[in-house]
Amino acid sequence: MLLFSDVAAVFEEIEKRSGRLEMTDVLAALLKRADAAEIGKLVYILQGIVAPPYEGIDLGVGERFAVAAIASASGYSAGEVEKNYKKSGDLGDTAQELLGKRKQTALMTQEMGVAYVYDAMLRIAKAGGTGSQDVKIKHLTELLNNASPLEARYIIRFVLGRLRLGVGDPTILDSLSVAKAGDRSMREPLERAYNVCSDMGYVARALYTEPETIKDFHVQPFKPLMPALAEREDSPKSIIKRLDRCGVEMKYDGFRLQCHKSGGHVELYSRKLERMTDMFPDIVAEAKKLKAKGIIFEGEALAYDRKNGRHFPFQQTMHRRRKHGIEEASKEFPLNLFVFDILYLDGTDMTGESYRARRAAVQRLFRGKVLQPSQMKLVSTAKELKGIFNDALAKGLEGIIAKDLDAPYTAGKRKFAWIKLKKSYGKAVDTIDGVVVGYYLGKGQRAEFEFGGLLVAVFNPDSGKLETVAKVASGFSEEEMVSLRETLERMKTPKPPPNLDYNIEVDYWVEPEYVVEVAFDDITESPNHTCAMREGKGLALRFPRLLRMREDKTVKEITTSDEVRRMFELQRAKS
Ligand code: ATP
C-alpha cells in the first residue's frame, strides 16, 4: 500500500525543486511504487482533481469550511485559525502549523493509504443536497484527525483547489513513462492516449494493467477528445505556401461543441471538455435522429435570428450557455451547429484518417439545418483564398480556417494542419488569451472604482510556468471595472502564483483562473515581461486592451509563449 504520508513527503520535495527533469525523476520514483488500483487515484491527486473535467465533480470546499475543519481537528477556535491564515497567507501552511501544535490528540489514528485519502476526497466532492456542507466538513475533519501536519498541509491545499505543485500534465506524462518504461520512450503514445480521452487517471490505469493498449489507444464515445487547434498565418499567400491545395472553411464565431452518440445516448462537451448536454436539448434531439449508431463529431454552434434570417453575433449566442431558462432560450436563440469534423464512426476511430476522408463523411452524414456542414471550398491559389476570406468578412464572420487535405486529426495539438486567418481588430492583427495574475488600483479618474488594470500572463508548457505579457489598462467600461474588481477581490492571494515568472509588481496578486482575450497593436521586446524570454528580454503586447472574458477556456488552454513568439516573428517578417 502506498501511504499518503509518502506522497506528502514527495510533494514537499517537489516544491523545493524547479527543474522539470528533477521533478520528473522524483515523481517517477513515486509513481513506480503505486499499484494498479492506486495509480489512477494518485494521478488525479497530482492533477489537483477528483475526476476528469467532463464528469463535473468539483470538490466544492470553500475556505470557510476548511477553516471549520482545521479548527475542529486542531482544537483551536475558528478565529484563531483565521488569524494564523492572515499571517501565513496559505491555509495549508496554517493547517500544518496548528495541527503540529494540536490541543488535543485524536484517540486513534490510522495510517492512510493514497487510495483511502482519494476515496475520502471523492466522498467530500460528491456530498450534495441539504446538509451537504456539514457532511463535507465532517469527512474533512476525519481526514485531518488521521493526518500528520505535513499531510494536512496538502489535504487542505487539495480540497481548496490550490495544490500548486508546479507539476503540469507534461511532467506527469513524462514521469509515467519513466516509471513504467525506465525512460521517456512511452511519453508520446501516453500523450496521444491522454489527448484522445482527456482522462489521465484512465490512461495511467491502462498503462499499469494493459500496457499494450497504450500504443494503439482508440477514441471512444463519452470520453471527449482534447480539441485540435489551429496555427496562424497572416496572409493567404503564406497559407498556400504551406498547404498548397487545401480546404478553406468559414470561421464561425460561436462556441465549439463536441457531440458523442452511442445508440440512443447523446452527450455534448464544451471546448473545456465540460459536459453541456442539458444546456442544448435542441442539438441533442437532432443528434439522436442521426442514422449512425456510434458517432463523435465537432462543430461550432451559433444562435440563429429567425426574424432577420441570419445568425446572431457572439454575445447573443452566448445567451445559450446558461443553467436556467433553457427551454425559453432555446426558442429565442435556436442553435445551428456547423459541423466541421468527425472523429469516430460506428466503431471506427476516424482521427487517423485524412481531413479529405473525414470531410467527405461530414458532407454525407449532415444534411439538416440544425446540424449542417460548415461551408468549405477547395482552393489552390492565394487569390481564390483571399476571395473566400473577403466573403467571410462581408458575411460578418471572423475569418477562415484553411485545412490540410492530407492531415489526420491531432487531438490537443496546435498544428499547421489547420491555419486560421482572422480579421484585424483596429490596428491589431491578432489577439491572445491570457490569464489574469494580478491587478492594479486606480489612479486619477479611476480611483473611485479602485481599479487600474490587469497583469496578464501566457503559458509556457515546456517549463510549466506562467509568463507575463501585458499590463492591460483599457478596454473596460465603468460597469466592467466594478464587476472585475469584485471578481478579482474574491480571488486575491497574498503571494504571487507559485508558477509565475515575473519582473513586474502588482497591487494585488490573484489565483490564476480568470481568462481574458486581449487585443493589441503589436509585440515588442521588454525587460519588464517574461514571455518567451531571451537574453533578459521578454515579449510584451503594445497598447493591449481587453476584448472579452473567455469563460470557455481554462488556464491550460491559454495562448502559449511560443505562439506569442511566432506572432512576433510574423510581425517582424512583415515589416
Ligand atoms: P484556439 O481554439 O486556436 O486556441 P481560440 O479559441 O481563441 O483559439 P481561434 O483562435 O479564434 O479560437 O480559432 C479556433 C477556433 O475557431 C476553434 O477552436 C473553433 O471553436 C472555431 N471554429 C470556427 N469555425 C471553425 C471551423 N470551420 N473549423 C474549425 N474550427 C472552427
Coordinates of C-alpha atoms and ligand atoms in Angstrom, one line a residue:
M1 CA 0.0 0.0 0.0
L2 CA 1.3 3.4 -1.0
L3 CA 1.0 5.6 2.1
F4 CA -0.3 9.2 1.8
S5 CA 2.5 10.2 4.1
D6 CA 5.0 9.1 1.5
V7 CA 3.1 11.1 -1.2
A8 CA 3.1 14.2 1.1
A9 CA 6.9 13.8 1.6
V10 CA 7.4 13.7 -2.2
F11 CA 5.2 16.8 -2.6
E12 CA 7.4 18.7 -0.1
E13 CA 10.4 17.6 -2.1
I14 CA 8.9 18.6 -5.4
E15 CA 8.1 22.1 -4.0
K16 CA 11.8 22.6 -3.4
R17 CA 12.7 21.8 -7.0
S18 CA 12.1 23.9 -10.0
G19 CA 13.6 21.9 -12.9
R20 CA 11.3 19.7 -14.9
L21 CA 13.9 16.9 -15.2
E22 CA 14.5 16.8 -11.5
M23 CA 10.8 16.8 -10.8
T24 CA 10.2 14.0 -13.3
D25 CA 12.8 11.8 -11.5
V26 CA 11.3 12.4 -8.1
L27 CA 7.8 11.8 -9.4
A28 CA 8.6 8.8 -11.4
A29 CA 10.1 7.1 -8.3
L30 CA 6.8 7.7 -6.5
L31 CA 4.5 6.5 -9.4
K32 CA 6.6 3.4 -9.6
R33 CA 5.5 2.4 -6.1
A34 CA 1.8 2.7 -6.8
D35 CA -0.1 -0.5 -7.8
A36 CA -2.8 -0.7 -10.5
A37 CA -5.6 0.1 -8.0
E38 CA -3.8 3.2 -6.7
I39 CA -2.2 4.7 -9.8
G40 CA -5.3 6.3 -11.3
K41 CA -6.2 7.9 -8.0
L42 CA -2.6 9.2 -7.4
V43 CA -2.6 10.7 -10.9
Y44 CA -5.9 12.6 -10.2
I45 CA -4.4 13.9 -6.9
L46 CA -1.4 15.1 -8.8
Q47 CA -3.6 16.9 -11.3
G48 CA -5.5 18.5 -8.4
I49 CA -8.8 16.9 -9.4
V50 CA -11.0 14.0 -8.2
A51 CA -12.3 13.1 -11.7
P52 CA -11.8 14.2 -15.3
P53 CA -13.4 17.5 -16.1
Y54 CA -16.3 16.1 -18.1
E55 CA -17.7 14.3 -15.0
G56 CA -18.2 17.7 -13.4
I57 CA -17.3 16.6 -9.9
D58 CA -15.8 19.5 -8.1
L59 CA -14.6 19.4 -4.5
G60 CA -16.7 22.5 -3.7
V61 CA -15.0 23.2 -0.4
G62 CA -14.7 26.9 0.3
E63 CA -12.2 28.5 2.7
R64 CA -14.9 28.8 5.4
F65 CA -15.4 25.1 5.6
A66 CA -11.7 24.3 5.5
V67 CA -11.3 26.7 8.5
A68 CA -14.0 24.9 10.4
A69 CA -12.4 21.5 9.7
I70 CA -9.0 22.7 10.8
A71 CA -10.5 24.2 13.9
S72 CA -12.2 21.1 14.9
A73 CA -9.2 18.8 14.2
S74 CA -6.7 21.1 16.0
G75 CA -8.8 22.2 18.9
Y76 CA -8.1 25.9 18.0
S77 CA -11.1 28.2 17.5
A78 CA -12.1 29.3 14.0
G79 CA -11.0 32.8 15.0
E80 CA -7.5 31.6 15.8
V81 CA -7.3 29.6 12.6
E82 CA -8.3 32.7 10.6
K83 CA -5.7 34.8 12.5
N84 CA -3.0 32.4 11.6
Y85 CA -4.2 32.3 8.0
K86 CA -3.9 36.0 7.7
K87 CA -0.3 35.7 8.7
S88 CA 0.6 32.7 6.7
G89 CA -1.3 33.5 3.5
D90 CA -1.9 29.8 2.9
L91 CA -4.5 27.7 4.7
G92 CA -2.4 24.6 4.0
D93 CA 0.5 26.1 6.0
T94 CA -1.9 27.1 8.7
A95 CA -3.3 23.5 8.9
Q96 CA 0.3 22.2 9.1
E97 CA 1.3 24.6 11.9
L98 CA -1.8 24.3 14.0
L99 CA -2.1 20.5 13.7
G100 CA 1.6 20.4 14.8
K101 CA 0.5 22.1 18.0
R102 CA -2.7 20.2 18.3
K103 CA -4.5 21.0 21.5
Q104 CA -6.0 17.5 21.6
T105 CA -4.7 14.4 20.0
A106 CA -7.2 12.1 18.3
L107 CA -7.9 8.9 20.2
M108 CA -7.0 6.6 17.5
T109 CA -5.2 7.5 14.3
Q110 CA -4.7 5.1 11.4
E111 CA -2.1 5.2 8.6
M112 CA -3.8 6.4 5.5
G113 CA -3.1 4.9 2.1
V114 CA -3.3 7.2 -1.0
A115 CA -6.4 5.3 -2.1
Y116 CA -8.1 6.0 1.2
V117 CA -7.4 9.7 1.0
Y118 CA -8.6 9.9 -2.6
D119 CA -11.8 8.0 -1.7
A120 CA -12.5 10.4 1.1
M121 CA -11.9 13.4 -1.2
L122 CA -14.3 11.9 -3.7
R123 CA -17.0 11.5 -0.9
I124 CA -16.4 15.1 0.0
A125 CA -16.9 16.1 -3.6
K126 CA -20.0 14.0 -4.1
A127 CA -21.8 15.1 -0.9
G128 CA -24.7 17.2 -2.2
G129 CA -28.1 18.4 -1.2
T130 CA -29.2 19.9 2.1
G131 CA -26.8 19.5 4.9
S132 CA -24.0 18.6 2.4
Q133 CA -21.7 21.3 3.8
D134 CA -21.8 19.6 7.3
V135 CA -21.1 16.3 5.7
K136 CA -18.1 17.8 3.8
I137 CA -16.7 19.3 7.0
K138 CA -17.2 16.0 8.8
H139 CA -15.3 14.0 6.2
L140 CA -12.6 16.6 6.0
T141 CA -12.2 16.7 9.8
E142 CA -11.9 12.9 9.9
L143 CA -9.1 13.1 7.3
L144 CA -7.3 15.8 9.3
N145 CA -7.7 13.8 12.5
N146 CA -5.7 11.0 11.0
A147 CA -3.2 13.2 9.2
S148 CA 0.2 14.3 10.2
P149 CA 0.8 18.1 10.0
L150 CA 2.6 17.7 6.6
E151 CA -0.3 15.5 5.2
A152 CA -2.8 18.1 6.5
R153 CA -1.0 20.8 4.5
Y154 CA -1.5 19.0 1.2
I155 CA -5.0 17.8 2.1
I156 CA -6.2 21.3 2.7
R157 CA -4.5 22.7 -0.4
F158 CA -6.0 20.0 -2.4
V159 CA -9.6 20.5 -1.3
L160 CA -9.3 24.2 -1.9
G161 CA -8.1 23.5 -5.4
R162 CA -4.7 25.1 -4.7
L163 CA -2.3 22.2 -4.6
R164 CA 0.1 24.3 -6.8
L165 CA 2.9 21.8 -7.0
G166 CA 4.0 23.3 -10.3
V167 CA 3.6 19.8 -11.8
G168 CA 1.8 20.1 -15.2
D169 CA 0.4 17.4 -17.3
P170 CA 3.6 17.1 -19.4
T171 CA 5.6 16.3 -16.3
I172 CA 3.1 13.7 -15.2
L173 CA 3.2 12.0 -18.6
D174 CA 7.0 12.0 -18.6
S175 CA 7.0 10.5 -15.1
L176 CA 4.5 7.8 -16.0
S177 CA 6.8 6.8 -18.9
V178 CA 9.9 6.8 -16.8
A179 CA 8.1 4.8 -14.0
K180 CA 7.0 2.0 -16.4
A181 CA 9.5 2.0 -19.3
G182 CA 12.5 3.3 -17.5
D183 CA 12.8 6.2 -19.9
R184 CA 10.7 8.7 -21.9
S185 CA 10.0 6.3 -24.7
M186 CA 6.4 5.9 -23.8
R187 CA 5.8 9.6 -23.5
E188 CA 4.4 10.2 -27.0
P189 CA 1.9 7.3 -27.0
L190 CA 0.8 8.2 -23.5
E191 CA 0.3 11.8 -24.5
R192 CA -1.8 10.8 -27.5
A193 CA -3.8 8.4 -25.3
Y194 CA -4.5 11.3 -22.9
N195 CA -5.3 13.7 -25.7
V196 CA -8.0 11.4 -27.1
C197 CA -9.7 10.6 -23.8
S198 CA -8.8 13.6 -21.6
D199 CA -8.7 11.3 -18.6
M200 CA -5.2 10.9 -17.2
G201 CA -6.3 8.5 -14.4
Y202 CA -7.8 6.2 -17.0
V203 CA -4.7 6.2 -19.2
A204 CA -2.5 5.5 -16.1
R205 CA -4.6 2.6 -15.1
A206 CA -4.4 1.2 -18.7
L207 CA -0.6 1.6 -18.6
Y208 CA -0.4 -0.4 -15.4
T209 CA -2.9 -3.1 -16.4
E210 CA -2.8 -3.5 -20.2
P211 CA 0.3 -1.5 -21.3
E212 CA 0.0 -2.9 -24.9
T213 CA -3.2 -0.8 -25.4
I214 CA -1.4 2.5 -25.0
K215 CA 0.4 2.4 -28.3
D216 CA -2.9 1.7 -30.1
F217 CA -5.3 3.8 -28.0
H218 CA -8.7 4.3 -29.5
V219 CA -11.1 7.1 -29.4
Q220 CA -14.4 6.1 -27.6
P221 CA -17.8 7.6 -27.1
F222 CA -18.3 9.6 -23.9
K223 CA -14.6 10.2 -23.4
P224 CA -14.2 13.7 -25.0
L225 CA -11.1 14.4 -27.1
M226 CA -9.0 17.4 -26.5
P227 CA -9.7 19.7 -29.4
A228 CA -7.3 20.0 -32.3
L229 CA -6.1 23.6 -32.6
A230 CA -5.2 25.9 -35.4
E231 CA -1.9 27.7 -36.1
R232 CA -1.9 31.1 -37.5
E233 CA -0.6 32.8 -40.7
D234 CA -1.1 36.4 -41.6
S235 CA -1.8 36.2 -45.4
P236 CA -3.4 34.0 -48.0
K237 CA -0.1 33.7 -49.7
S238 CA 1.7 32.2 -46.7
I239 CA -1.1 29.7 -46.2
I240 CA -0.9 28.5 -49.8
K241 CA 2.9 28.3 -49.5
R242 CA 2.4 25.9 -46.5
L243 CA -0.5 23.9 -47.6
D244 CA -0.8 24.1 -51.4
R245 CA -4.2 22.9 -52.4
C246 CA -6.4 23.0 -49.3
G247 CA -9.9 23.1 -47.9
V248 CA -11.0 26.6 -46.7
E249 CA -13.8 26.7 -44.2
M250 CA -15.7 29.7 -42.8
K251 CA -14.6 30.5 -39.3
Y252 CA -17.7 30.9 -37.2
D253 CA -17.6 32.9 -34.0
G254 CA -19.8 30.9 -31.6
F255 CA -18.8 28.1 -29.2
R256 CA -17.3 24.8 -30.0
L257 CA -19.2 21.6 -29.2
Q258 CA -18.2 18.0 -29.3
C259 CA -21.1 15.6 -29.7
H260 CA -20.9 12.0 -28.7
K261 CA -23.6 9.5 -29.6
S262 CA -23.9 5.7 -28.9
G263 CA -27.3 4.2 -29.6
G264 CA -29.9 6.5 -28.1
H265 CA -27.5 8.1 -25.7
V266 CA -26.1 11.5 -26.6
E267 CA -23.7 13.8 -24.7
L268 CA -22.3 17.2 -25.5
Y269 CA -19.0 18.7 -24.3
S270 CA -17.6 22.2 -24.4
R271 CA -14.1 23.2 -25.6
K272 CA -13.0 22.9 -22.0
L273 CA -14.5 19.4 -22.1
E274 CA -17.2 20.1 -19.6
R275 CA -20.5 18.2 -20.0
M276 CA -23.0 20.5 -21.6
T277 CA -25.7 18.1 -22.6
D278 CA -28.5 19.6 -20.5
M279 CA -28.0 23.0 -21.9
F280 CA -28.7 22.2 -25.5
P281 CA -31.8 19.9 -25.9
D282 CA -32.2 21.1 -29.5
I283 CA -28.8 19.7 -30.5
V284 CA -29.3 16.5 -28.5
A285 CA -32.7 15.9 -30.2
E286 CA -31.2 16.3 -33.7
A287 CA -28.2 14.1 -32.8
K288 CA -30.5 11.3 -31.7
K289 CA -32.0 11.3 -35.2
L290 CA -28.7 10.6 -36.9
K291 CA -28.6 7.2 -38.6
A292 CA -25.1 6.4 -37.3
K293 CA -25.2 4.1 -34.2
G294 CA -22.0 5.5 -32.8
I295 CA -20.5 8.8 -33.7
I296 CA -18.3 11.6 -32.4
F297 CA -18.4 14.9 -34.2
E298 CA -17.4 18.5 -33.7
G299 CA -18.8 21.8 -34.7
E300 CA -19.2 25.5 -33.9
A301 CA -22.6 26.5 -32.5
L302 CA -24.2 29.8 -33.5
A303 CA -27.6 31.2 -32.4
Y304 CA -30.0 31.9 -35.3
D305 CA -32.1 35.0 -35.6
R306 CA -35.3 33.8 -37.2
K307 CA -36.7 37.3 -37.5
N308 CA -33.9 38.6 -39.6
G309 CA -32.9 35.4 -41.2
R310 CA -29.3 35.4 -40.1
H311 CA -27.0 34.4 -37.3
F312 CA -26.7 36.4 -34.1
P313 CA -23.3 37.7 -33.1
F314 CA -21.2 36.1 -30.4
Q315 CA -22.7 37.9 -27.4
Q316 CA -26.2 36.7 -28.2
T317 CA -25.1 33.2 -29.0
M318 CA -23.6 33.1 -25.5
H319 CA -27.1 33.5 -24.0
R320 CA -27.4 29.8 -24.7
R321 CA -24.7 28.9 -22.2
R322 CA -26.9 29.1 -19.2
K323 CA -28.1 26.8 -16.5
H324 CA -31.7 28.1 -16.1
G325 CA -34.4 29.1 -18.5
I326 CA -33.0 26.6 -21.1
E327 CA -36.4 26.0 -22.7
E328 CA -37.1 29.7 -23.4
A329 CA -33.6 30.4 -24.5
S330 CA -33.7 27.6 -27.0
K331 CA -36.8 29.1 -28.6
E332 CA -35.4 32.6 -28.6
F333 CA -31.9 31.7 -29.7
P334 CA -32.2 28.4 -31.6
L335 CA -28.8 26.9 -32.4
N336 CA -27.3 25.8 -35.7
L337 CA -24.2 23.6 -35.3
F338 CA -21.8 23.9 -38.2
V339 CA -20.2 20.5 -38.2
F340 CA -16.5 20.7 -39.2
D341 CA -15.1 17.3 -38.2
I342 CA -15.9 13.7 -37.4
L343 CA -13.7 11.7 -35.1
Y344 CA -15.4 8.4 -34.7
L345 CA -18.0 6.5 -36.7
D346 CA -19.7 3.2 -36.0
G347 CA -16.7 1.5 -34.2
T348 CA -14.0 3.2 -36.4
D349 CA -11.6 5.7 -34.9
M350 CA -11.5 8.4 -37.6
T351 CA -8.7 10.5 -36.1
G352 CA -6.0 8.8 -38.2
E353 CA -7.9 9.4 -41.5
S354 CA -7.1 12.3 -43.7
Y355 CA -9.2 15.5 -43.5
R356 CA -10.3 14.8 -47.0
A357 CA -11.9 11.5 -45.9
R358 CA -13.3 12.9 -42.7
R359 CA -14.8 15.9 -44.5
A360 CA -16.4 13.5 -47.1
A361 CA -18.1 11.8 -44.1
V362 CA -19.3 15.1 -42.7
Q363 CA -20.9 16.0 -46.0
R364 CA -22.5 12.6 -46.3
L365 CA -24.0 12.5 -42.8
F366 CA -25.1 16.0 -42.1
R367 CA -27.7 17.4 -44.3
G368 CA -30.1 19.2 -41.9
K369 CA -30.4 22.8 -40.8
V370 CA -29.7 22.4 -37.1
L371 CA -26.7 20.1 -37.8
Q372 CA -25.2 21.3 -41.1
P373 CA -21.7 21.0 -42.5
S374 CA -19.5 24.1 -42.2
Q375 CA -19.1 25.8 -45.5
M376 CA -15.9 24.6 -47.3
K377 CA -14.3 25.2 -50.6
L378 CA -11.2 23.7 -52.2
V379 CA -8.7 26.3 -53.3
S380 CA -5.3 26.2 -55.0
T381 CA -4.2 29.8 -55.2
A382 CA -3.8 32.7 -52.8
K383 CA -6.2 34.7 -54.9
E384 CA -9.0 32.2 -54.5
L385 CA -8.3 32.0 -50.8
K386 CA -8.4 35.8 -50.5
G387 CA -11.8 35.9 -52.2
I388 CA -13.2 33.5 -49.7
F389 CA -11.7 35.4 -46.8
N390 CA -13.3 38.6 -48.0
D391 CA -16.6 36.8 -48.4
A392 CA -16.3 35.6 -44.8
L393 CA -15.7 39.2 -43.6
A394 CA -18.6 40.5 -45.7
K395 CA -20.9 38.0 -44.0
G396 CA -19.8 39.3 -40.6
L397 CA -17.6 36.2 -39.8
E398 CA -14.3 36.2 -38.1
G399 CA -12.2 34.9 -40.9
I400 CA -11.4 31.5 -42.3
I401 CA -9.6 28.3 -41.3
A402 CA -7.6 26.6 -44.0
K403 CA -7.2 22.8 -43.6
D404 CA -4.5 20.4 -44.9
L405 CA -6.3 17.8 -47.0
D406 CA -3.9 15.0 -46.0
A407 CA -3.6 15.7 -42.3
P408 CA -5.1 13.5 -39.6
Y409 CA -6.9 14.9 -36.6
T410 CA -4.4 15.6 -33.9
A411 CA -6.2 15.9 -30.6
G412 CA -4.9 18.5 -28.2
K413 CA -2.2 19.8 -30.5
R414 CA -1.8 23.1 -32.3
K415 CA -0.6 22.1 -35.8
F416 CA -0.4 23.6 -39.2
A417 CA -3.0 21.1 -40.3
W418 CA -5.4 23.9 -39.6
I419 CA -4.4 27.5 -40.2
K420 CA -6.5 30.4 -39.2
L421 CA -6.6 33.8 -40.9
K422 CA -8.6 36.3 -38.9
K423 CA -9.9 39.8 -39.4
S424 CA -8.0 42.5 -37.6
Y425 CA -9.2 44.4 -34.5
G426 CA -8.5 48.0 -35.4
K427 CA -4.7 48.1 -35.9
A428 CA -4.4 44.7 -34.1
V429 CA -3.5 41.7 -36.2
D430 CA -4.5 39.2 -33.6
T431 CA -5.5 38.6 -30.1
I432 CA -4.2 36.5 -27.2
D433 CA -6.0 34.6 -24.5
G434 CA -4.2 35.2 -21.2
V435 CA -4.8 34.6 -17.5
V436 CA -5.1 37.4 -15.0
V437 CA -2.4 37.0 -12.4
G438 CA -2.7 40.3 -10.6
Y439 CA -4.3 43.8 -10.7
Y440 CA -3.6 47.4 -10.1
L441 CA -5.6 50.0 -8.2
G442 CA -6.9 53.0 -10.0
K443 CA -5.3 56.5 -10.1
G444 CA -7.0 59.8 -11.0
Q445 CA -10.3 59.2 -12.7
R446 CA -10.3 55.6 -11.9
A447 CA -9.6 55.9 -8.2
E448 CA -13.2 55.8 -7.3
F449 CA -13.5 52.4 -8.9
E450 CA -10.3 51.4 -7.2
F451 CA -9.3 49.6 -10.3
G452 CA -6.4 50.3 -12.6
G453 CA -5.7 47.4 -14.8
L454 CA -4.7 43.7 -15.1
L455 CA -1.4 41.9 -15.2
V456 CA -1.9 39.2 -17.8
A457 CA 0.2 36.1 -18.4
V458 CA 0.5 33.4 -21.0
F459 CA 1.6 29.8 -20.5
N460 CA 4.9 28.1 -21.3
P461 CA 4.1 24.4 -21.4
D462 CA 7.8 23.4 -21.6
S463 CA 8.6 24.9 -18.2
G464 CA 5.1 24.7 -16.8
K465 CA 5.4 28.5 -16.0
L466 CA 3.1 31.4 -16.5
E467 CA 4.9 34.3 -18.1
T468 CA 3.6 37.9 -18.0
V469 CA 3.0 39.6 -21.4
A470 CA 0.9 42.7 -20.7
K471 CA -0.4 45.2 -18.3
V472 CA -4.0 45.8 -19.6
A473 CA -5.5 49.1 -18.6
S474 CA -8.0 49.8 -21.3
G475 CA -11.0 48.2 -23.0
F476 CA -13.3 48.1 -19.9
S477 CA -16.4 50.1 -19.4
E478 CA -17.1 51.5 -15.9
E479 CA -19.5 48.7 -15.0
E480 CA -17.0 46.2 -16.2
M481 CA -14.4 47.8 -13.9
V482 CA -16.6 47.5 -10.9
S483 CA -17.6 43.9 -11.6
L484 CA -13.9 43.0 -12.4
R485 CA -12.8 44.4 -9.2
E486 CA -15.4 42.5 -7.3
T487 CA -14.5 39.2 -9.0
L488 CA -10.8 39.7 -8.6
E489 CA -11.2 40.7 -4.9
R490 CA -12.5 37.2 -4.3
M491 CA -9.5 35.7 -5.9
K492 CA -6.8 37.7 -4.1
T493 CA -3.8 35.8 -2.7
P494 CA -1.1 37.2 -0.5
K495 CA 1.6 35.7 -2.7
P496 CA 2.1 35.5 -6.5
P497 CA 1.1 32.3 -8.1
P498 CA 4.0 29.9 -7.4
N499 CA 4.5 29.0 -11.1
L500 CA 4.6 32.6 -12.3
D501 CA 7.8 34.1 -13.7
Y502 CA 7.6 37.9 -13.3
N503 CA 9.7 41.0 -13.3
I504 CA 6.9 43.4 -12.5
E505 CA 5.0 44.2 -9.3
V506 CA 1.2 44.5 -8.8
D507 CA -1.0 45.9 -6.1
Y508 CA -2.7 42.5 -5.6
W509 CA -1.9 39.0 -6.8
V510 CA -4.8 36.7 -7.7
E511 CA -5.4 33.0 -8.3
P512 CA -4.6 32.4 -11.9
E513 CA -8.1 31.4 -13.1
Y514 CA -9.7 34.3 -14.9
V515 CA -9.1 34.0 -18.7
V516 CA -9.4 37.1 -20.9
E517 CA -9.0 37.8 -24.5
V518 CA -6.7 40.8 -25.2
A519 CA -6.2 42.7 -28.4
F520 CA -3.0 44.7 -29.1
D521 CA -1.3 46.7 -31.8
D522 CA 1.9 44.9 -32.0
I523 CA 4.5 43.0 -29.9
T524 CA 7.8 44.5 -28.6
E525 CA 10.7 43.2 -26.6
S526 CA 10.7 44.4 -23.0
P527 CA 12.7 43.6 -19.9
N528 CA 9.5 44.1 -17.8
H529 CA 7.8 41.0 -19.1
T530 CA 8.9 37.4 -19.0
C531 CA 7.0 35.9 -22.0
A532 CA 9.4 33.8 -24.2
M533 CA 12.4 35.5 -22.5
R534 CA 15.7 35.6 -24.4
E535 CA 18.8 37.3 -23.2
G536 CA 17.0 39.2 -20.5
K537 CA 14.2 40.4 -22.8
G538 CA 10.7 39.1 -22.8
L539 CA 7.9 39.8 -25.3
A540 CA 5.2 42.4 -24.4
L541 CA 2.0 43.5 -26.1
R542 CA 1.8 47.1 -27.1
F543 CA -1.4 49.0 -26.5
P544 CA -3.2 46.0 -25.0
R545 CA -6.9 46.2 -24.5
L546 CA -9.5 43.9 -23.0
L547 CA -11.7 42.4 -25.6
R548 CA -13.8 39.9 -23.6
M549 CA -13.7 37.2 -21.0
R550 CA -13.0 33.7 -22.2
E551 CA -15.2 31.6 -19.9
D552 CA -14.8 28.7 -22.4
K553 CA -11.1 28.4 -21.7
T554 CA -9.2 27.0 -18.8
V555 CA -5.7 28.2 -17.8
K556 CA -4.3 25.1 -19.6
E557 CA -5.7 26.4 -22.9
I558 CA -4.5 30.0 -22.9
T559 CA -2.0 31.2 -25.5
T560 CA 1.4 29.8 -25.1
S561 CA 4.7 31.8 -25.1
D562 CA 5.7 30.0 -28.3
E563 CA 2.6 31.3 -30.0
V564 CA 3.4 34.9 -28.9
R565 CA 7.0 34.4 -30.2
R566 CA 5.5 33.2 -33.5
M567 CA 3.2 36.3 -33.8
F568 CA 6.3 38.4 -33.0
E569 CA 8.2 36.8 -35.8
L570 CA 5.3 37.1 -38.3
Q571 CA 5.1 40.8 -37.5
R572 CA 8.9 41.2 -37.9
A573 CA 8.8 39.4 -41.3
K574 CA 6.0 41.8 -42.4
S575 CA 7.9 45.0 -41.5
Ligands
ATP1 P1 -7.8 28.2 -30.3 O1 -9.0 27.4 -30.4 O2 -6.9 28.2 -31.5 O3 -7.0 28.1 -29.0 P2 -9.5 30.4 -29.9 O4 -10.4 29.5 -29.1 O5 -9.2 31.7 -29.5 O6 -8.1 29.7 -30.2 P3 -9.5 31.0 -32.6 O7 -8.0 31.1 -32.5 O8 -10.2 32.2 -32.8 O9 -10.1 30.4 -31.3 O10 -9.9 29.8 -33.6 C1 -10.0 28.4 -33.4 C2 -11.5 28.2 -33.1 O11 -12.4 28.5 -34.1 C3 -11.8 26.7 -32.9 O12 -11.5 26.3 -31.6 C4 -13.3 26.6 -33.1 O13 -14.0 26.9 -31.9 C5 -13.6 27.8 -34.0 N1 -14.1 27.5 -35.4 C6 -15.0 28.2 -36.1 N2 -15.2 27.7 -37.3 C7 -14.4 26.6 -37.4 C8 -14.2 25.7 -38.5 N3 -14.8 25.8 -39.6 N4 -13.2 24.7 -38.2 C9 -12.6 24.7 -37.1 N5 -12.8 25.5 -36.0 C10 -13.7 26.5 -36.2

